[in-house]
Short mmCIF file of C-alpha atoms in Angstrom, two decimals:
data_model
loop_
_atom_site.label_atom_id
_atom_site.label_comp_id
_atom_site.label_asym_id
_atom_site.label_seq_id
_atom_site.Cartn_x
_atom_site.Cartn_y
_atom_site.Cartn_z
CA MET A 117 0.04 -0.23 0.07
CA THR A 118 1.34 3.30 -0.98
CA GLY A 119 0.46 6.68 0.28
CA LYS A 120 1.38 9.87 -1.35
CA THR A 121 3.03 12.50 0.18
CA SER A 122 3.16 16.56 -0.45
CA PRO A 123 5.72 18.86 0.30
CA ILE A 124 5.23 20.75 3.40
CA LYS A 125 4.58 24.69 3.07
CA LEU A 126 5.90 26.40 6.42
CA TRP A 127 3.26 29.58 5.83
CA GLU A 128 0.87 26.91 5.95
CA HIS A 129 1.74 26.11 9.22
CA PHE A 130 3.36 29.01 10.88
CA ASP A 131 1.79 32.31 11.27
CA LEU A 132 4.57 33.90 10.31
CA ALA A 133 6.49 32.98 7.37
CA LEU A 134 10.59 33.17 7.57
CA ARG A 135 12.10 34.75 4.07
CA ARG A 136 15.20 33.83 3.05
CA GLN A 137 16.33 37.24 4.28
CA THR A 138 15.44 36.63 7.63
CA VAL A 139 17.04 33.50 8.33
CA ALA A 140 20.36 35.00 6.56
CA LEU A 141 20.05 37.88 9.21
CA GLY A 142 19.42 35.77 11.50
CA LEU A 143 22.54 33.32 10.73
CA ALA A 144 24.82 36.64 10.49
CA GLU A 145 23.79 37.61 13.68
CA LYS A 146 24.73 34.45 15.32
CA LEU A 147 28.17 34.18 14.00
CA THR A 148 29.35 37.24 14.45
CA GLY A 149 27.44 38.04 17.75
CA ILE A 150 26.34 41.64 16.59
CA THR A 151 22.61 42.36 16.39
CA CYS A 152 21.15 44.14 13.56
CA VAL A 153 18.75 46.75 14.02
CA GLY A 154 16.70 48.57 11.13
CA ALA A 155 16.37 51.91 11.21
CA GLN A 156 12.63 51.72 11.81
CA SER A 157 12.80 50.14 14.93
CA SER A 158 15.92 52.74 16.09
CA PHE A 159 14.02 55.96 15.34
CA SER A 160 10.29 55.14 15.79
CA GLY A 161 8.64 54.63 18.38
CA ARG A 162 7.74 57.84 20.95
CA LYS A 163 10.74 58.96 23.26
CA ARG A 164 10.45 58.66 26.78
CA TRP A 165 9.53 61.43 28.94
CA GLU A 166 12.95 62.34 30.60
CA GLU A 167 13.97 62.62 26.96
CA ARG A 168 11.42 65.05 25.85
CA GLN A 169 11.74 67.17 28.94
CA PRO A 170 15.66 66.85 30.22
CA GLU A 171 14.83 69.65 32.35
CA ALA A 172 11.61 68.37 34.12
CA ALA A 173 13.23 64.91 34.93
CA TYR A 174 16.76 66.74 36.21
CA ALA A 175 14.41 68.88 38.69
CA LEU A 176 12.63 65.89 39.83
CA ARG A 177 15.60 63.71 40.73
CA LYS A 178 17.01 67.00 42.52
CA LEU A 179 13.25 67.15 43.97
CA ALA A 180 13.05 63.37 44.89
CA GLU A 181 17.06 63.79 45.98
CA SER A 182 15.96 66.12 48.87
CA HIS A 183 14.02 63.40 50.22
CA CYS A 184 15.43 60.06 50.00
CA GLN A 185 17.18 58.42 52.95
CA GLN A 186 19.32 55.18 52.89
CA TYR A 187 19.88 52.52 55.65
CA SER A 188 22.40 53.63 58.50
CA THR A 189 24.09 50.71 57.83
CA PHE A 190 24.78 51.48 53.95
CA ASN A 191 24.28 48.02 53.48
CA SER A 192 21.91 48.83 50.26
CA THR A 193 22.26 51.22 47.39
CA ILE A 194 18.46 51.45 47.21
CA ALA A 195 17.24 55.02 47.63
CA TYR A 196 13.84 55.06 49.27
CA THR A 197 11.80 58.17 49.13
CA ARG A 198 9.05 59.83 50.84
CA LEU A 199 7.85 61.54 47.91
CA THR A 200 4.64 60.67 46.29
CA ALA A 201 3.75 61.09 42.86
CA ALA A 202 1.58 63.55 43.56
CA GLU A 203 3.58 65.74 45.98
CA ALA A 204 6.36 65.60 42.95
CA LEU A 205 3.88 67.31 40.59
CA ASN A 206 2.86 70.04 42.90
CA GLY A 207 6.99 70.72 43.46
CA LEU A 208 7.84 70.57 39.60
CA ILE A 209 4.50 73.05 39.68
CA ASP A 210 5.71 75.79 41.83
CA GLN A 211 9.08 75.64 40.17
CA GLY A 212 7.30 77.12 37.23
CA PHE A 213 7.02 73.62 34.84
CA SER A 214 3.75 73.55 33.19
CA GLU A 215 1.25 70.52 32.97
CA GLU A 216 1.78 70.01 29.52
CA GLN A 217 5.39 69.74 30.22
CA LEU A 218 4.42 66.86 33.31
CA LEU A 219 2.78 63.28 33.09
CA GLY A 220 -0.02 62.31 35.62
CA LYS A 221 0.00 60.64 38.70
CA SER A 222 0.47 56.98 37.95
CA THR A 223 2.93 57.85 35.06
CA MET A 224 5.09 59.95 36.95
CA ALA A 225 5.10 57.20 39.74
CA ILE A 226 6.65 54.54 37.45
CA VAL A 227 9.52 57.33 36.61
CA LEU A 228 10.01 57.87 40.10
CA ASN A 229 10.45 54.32 40.11
CA SER A 230 12.32 53.51 36.88
CA MET A 231 14.93 56.47 38.97
CA GLY A 232 15.37 54.45 41.53
CA TYR A 233 13.55 56.19 43.94
CA ARG A 234 11.35 53.97 45.22
CA LEU A 235 8.24 54.71 47.71
CA ARG A 236 8.58 52.78 50.94
CA LYS A 237 8.21 53.34 54.54
CA VAL A 238 9.85 56.50 56.88
CA ILE A 239 13.13 54.91 58.26
CA LYS A 240 14.35 55.38 61.69
CA ALA A 241 17.67 56.61 60.66
CA LYS A 242 17.61 60.04 60.40
CA PRO A 243 19.31 61.88 63.13
CA GLN A 244 16.42 63.57 65.63
CA LYS A 245 18.37 67.00 66.23
CA LYS A 246 21.96 67.97 64.68
CA ILE A 247 23.98 70.63 67.17
CA PRO A 248 26.19 73.18 65.46
CA GLU A 249 29.36 71.59 66.99
CA THR A 250 28.38 68.62 64.65
CA ASP A 251 30.73 68.68 62.01
CA ALA A 252 33.57 69.75 63.95
CA ILE A 253 33.27 66.69 65.91
CA PHE A 254 33.30 64.30 63.03
CA ASP A 255 36.79 66.60 62.20
CA ASN A 256 38.09 66.16 65.38
CA ILE A 257 37.20 62.27 65.19
CA LYS A 258 38.69 62.05 61.79
CA THR A 259 42.22 63.92 63.07
CA LYS A 260 42.20 61.84 66.67
CA ASP A 261 42.07 58.34 64.67
CA LEU A 262 44.95 56.95 65.05
CA PRO A 263 46.27 54.45 62.41
CA SER A 264 47.00 50.38 64.19
CA ASN A 265 50.73 50.14 64.00
CA SER A 266 51.03 46.56 63.59
CA GLY A 267 48.81 46.15 66.99
CA ARG A 268 50.51 49.07 69.07
CA VAL A 269 46.73 50.88 68.87
CA ARG A 270 43.94 49.20 69.54
CA ARG A 271 40.89 50.45 68.29
CA LEU A 272 37.57 49.82 69.49
CA SER A 273 33.56 50.72 68.79
CA LEU A 274 31.66 50.00 71.77
CA ASP A 275 27.53 50.89 71.88
CA SER A 276 25.14 49.39 74.32
CA LYS A 277 21.82 49.16 72.43
CA ALA A 278 18.29 49.04 73.46
CA THR A 279 16.76 46.13 76.17
CA VAL A 280 15.38 43.17 74.69
CA LYS A 281 12.39 40.71 75.97
CA ILE A 282 13.24 37.09 76.24
CA GLY A 283 10.30 35.09 75.12
CA ASN A 284 8.30 34.05 72.16
CA TYR A 285 7.92 37.43 70.72
CA SER A 286 8.42 38.60 67.15
CA ARG A 287 11.14 41.20 66.30
CA GLY A 288 10.01 41.78 62.31
CA GLY A 289 12.32 38.92 61.39
CA ARG A 290 11.80 36.06 59.25
CA THR A 291 12.38 32.17 59.99
CA ARG A 292 11.78 28.98 57.81
CA GLY A 293 10.20 27.39 60.24
CA ALA A 294 6.30 27.45 61.57
CA PHE A 295 6.96 29.20 64.43
CA ILE A 296 3.92 31.21 66.49
CA ALA A 297 4.97 34.43 68.36
CA TYR A 298 2.62 35.94 71.37
CA ASP A 299 0.10 38.77 69.80
CA HIS A 300 1.77 41.18 73.04
CA ASP A 301 4.50 41.32 74.59
CA MET A 302 2.87 42.65 78.01
CA GLY A 303 4.05 40.98 80.93
CA CYS A 304 7.59 40.19 80.02
CA LYS A 305 9.84 39.39 83.17
CA GLU A 306 13.18 38.52 81.43
CA THR A 307 15.38 41.24 79.83
CA TYR A 308 18.62 41.42 78.17
CA ILE A 309 20.68 44.55 77.17
CA PRO A 310 22.83 43.91 74.71
CA CYS A 311 26.53 45.68 74.47
CA GLY A 312 28.58 45.18 71.36
CA MET A 313 32.24 46.04 70.71
CA VAL A 314 33.78 45.67 67.28
CA ASP A 315 38.21 45.68 66.77
CA GLU A 316 38.33 48.43 63.69
CA ASP A 317 41.36 46.72 62.36
CA SER A 318 40.26 42.84 62.45
CA GLY A 319 36.59 43.15 62.04
CA GLN A 320 36.33 41.04 65.20
CA LEU A 321 32.74 41.62 66.81
CA TYR A 322 32.01 40.85 70.58
CA ILE A 323 28.40 40.83 72.38
CA THR A 324 27.86 40.81 75.80
CA PHE A 325 24.44 40.77 77.68
CA GLY A 326 23.36 42.45 80.65
CA SER A 327 20.87 41.03 83.19
CA SER A 328 20.31 44.33 84.87
CA TYR A 329 20.58 47.94 83.21
CA LYS A 330 22.52 50.07 80.98
CA THR A 331 25.05 51.18 83.22
CA SER A 332 28.68 52.30 83.47
CA ASP A 333 29.59 49.11 84.85
CA LEU A 334 28.56 47.19 81.60
CA ILE A 335 30.33 49.30 79.64
CA VAL A 336 33.70 48.91 81.71
CA ASP A 337 32.60 44.83 82.19
CA VAL A 338 32.53 44.50 78.82
CA LEU A 339 36.07 46.21 78.47
CA GLU A 340 37.64 43.89 81.11
CA GLN A 341 35.99 40.54 79.39
CA TRP A 342 37.83 41.68 76.20
CA TRP A 343 41.58 42.41 77.42
CA GLU A 344 41.24 39.00 79.92
CA ILE A 345 41.03 37.06 76.85
CA LEU A 346 43.42 38.71 74.34
CA ALA A 347 46.30 37.05 73.66
CA PRO A 348 49.32 37.85 75.77
CA ILE A 349 51.48 38.53 72.79
CA GLU A 350 48.63 41.27 71.57
CA LYS A 351 48.71 42.57 75.15
CA GLN A 352 52.13 43.25 75.23
CA ARG A 353 52.21 44.80 71.59
CA CYS A 354 49.07 47.22 72.67
CA GLU A 355 50.28 50.70 73.80
CA VAL A 356 47.05 52.39 73.33
CA ILE A 357 42.86 51.88 73.47
CA GLN A 358 41.17 53.85 71.38
CA ILE A 359 37.80 53.04 72.08
CA LYS A 360 34.55 55.13 69.91
CA MET A 361 31.28 55.56 71.52
CA ASP A 362 28.20 58.16 72.11
CA ASN A 363 28.24 60.51 74.52
CA GLY A 364 25.30 58.91 76.66
CA SER A 365 24.38 59.03 80.21
CA GLU A 366 25.99 55.84 81.06
CA SER A 367 29.28 56.59 79.06
CA SER A 368 29.76 60.32 79.40
CA GLY A 369 33.21 62.00 80.08
CA ALA A 370 31.07 63.77 82.92
CA ARG A 371 30.05 60.65 84.76
CA THR A 372 31.83 60.11 87.93
CA GLN A 373 31.32 56.18 87.73
CA PHE A 374 32.34 56.00 84.48
CA LEU A 375 35.72 57.68 84.75
CA LYS A 376 36.11 55.77 88.04
CA ARG A 377 35.70 52.28 86.35
CA MET A 378 37.82 53.63 83.43
CA VAL A 379 40.73 54.97 85.68
CA GLU A 380 40.73 51.47 87.22
CA PHE A 381 40.57 49.79 83.84
CA CYS A 382 43.62 52.18 82.89
CA ASP A 383 45.56 51.40 86.06
CA GLN A 384 44.85 47.42 85.81
CA THR A 385 45.78 47.32 81.82
CA GLY A 386 48.81 49.82 82.33
CA LYS A 387 47.59 51.17 78.45
CA SER A 388 46.91 54.58 78.03
CA ILE A 389 43.02 54.92 76.74
CA GLN A 390 42.16 57.63 74.63
CA LEU A 391 37.63 58.32 74.13
CA LEU A 392 36.87 59.74 71.20
CA TYR A 393 32.91 60.78 71.43
CA TYR A 394 30.47 60.66 69.03
CA PRO A 395 27.78 63.92 68.76
CA PRO A 396 24.78 63.92 70.42
CA TYR A 397 22.03 62.10 68.16
CA HIS A 398 24.22 60.64 65.86
CA SER A 399 25.17 56.92 67.30
CA LYS A 400 24.11 55.18 64.41
CA TYR A 401 27.88 55.76 63.11
CA ASN A 402 29.25 53.79 65.95
#
C-alpha cells in the first residue's frame, strides 16, 4: 500500500513565514554576535519623558534626592523616598513647569521607580537633631583617629543597645520554620541589654548581654572581659586603647562612676586609653 506525500509549506503551519533574508540575517547575527537593528526600529516610537523634558527630569531628580534616605548601615544602594507622585507634580509646578510638560500621577510614579526612587515607609535612620558642633566633632574624630601601627593601637567601637525582651516575641525577622509568636509582649519579666564592641582593624565582634541595666559598670565590664581573652602577645604589643562611643548618660565623660571605672581599667592594663565621642543623636555611626 502506497501513500501520496506532499511538500510541507511553512506558511501553512506558522503565522509568520521566514523569508530567506530573515534566515540569512539571523545566521549572520549568530556568527558575528552583533544584533542588527533596522532603521525603523531605531528611530520610530515615542521618546521617553526624560528625553523629551530633560530640564523637568533633572528637577525631579533633585526633588526626589532631597526627600530620599538610605539605611544607616549602608548595606543597600537602593534609595527610599517619602516623595509621592502627587507631591512631585506639585513641587515641579511650584518650580515653574507647566502641566503640558509634566505627566499624570500614575506615570510619574513609574518614572520615579525607573529612576531608582522607590516609595517606602519612613526609615528610622535620620538623626533627631544636629547641634552646631556636629561637623567639628566628626572632624576631630577623623583627626584624632590613630593608625593601628601593627597592633600598637587597638581601635575599638563600643555601644550598648535597647533592652531585648526574652520570650516568644516577634521582632520583625523572618524564619523558615513554623514558629508562632505572642500577639502582645506585655508582662515580660526576663530582659537583657546587648552591649557590642568591634575591633576596627580585625573586624572581630564581641557581644555581651547584661541582665540588669544599661550602666557604666556594664560598659567597663565588657572592656575587662575583652582584655582578659586577649592573647598575651597582643597585650604586650598594645600601647594605646582607642575607644569610640556615643556620649550617652552611661558613658559620658562627665559621669563620675564611668570615669572611676575607666581609671581602674587603665591601672589594671597599664595602657593609655583614648576616648572619642560621637556627636549627640548620631550613635548610628558607632
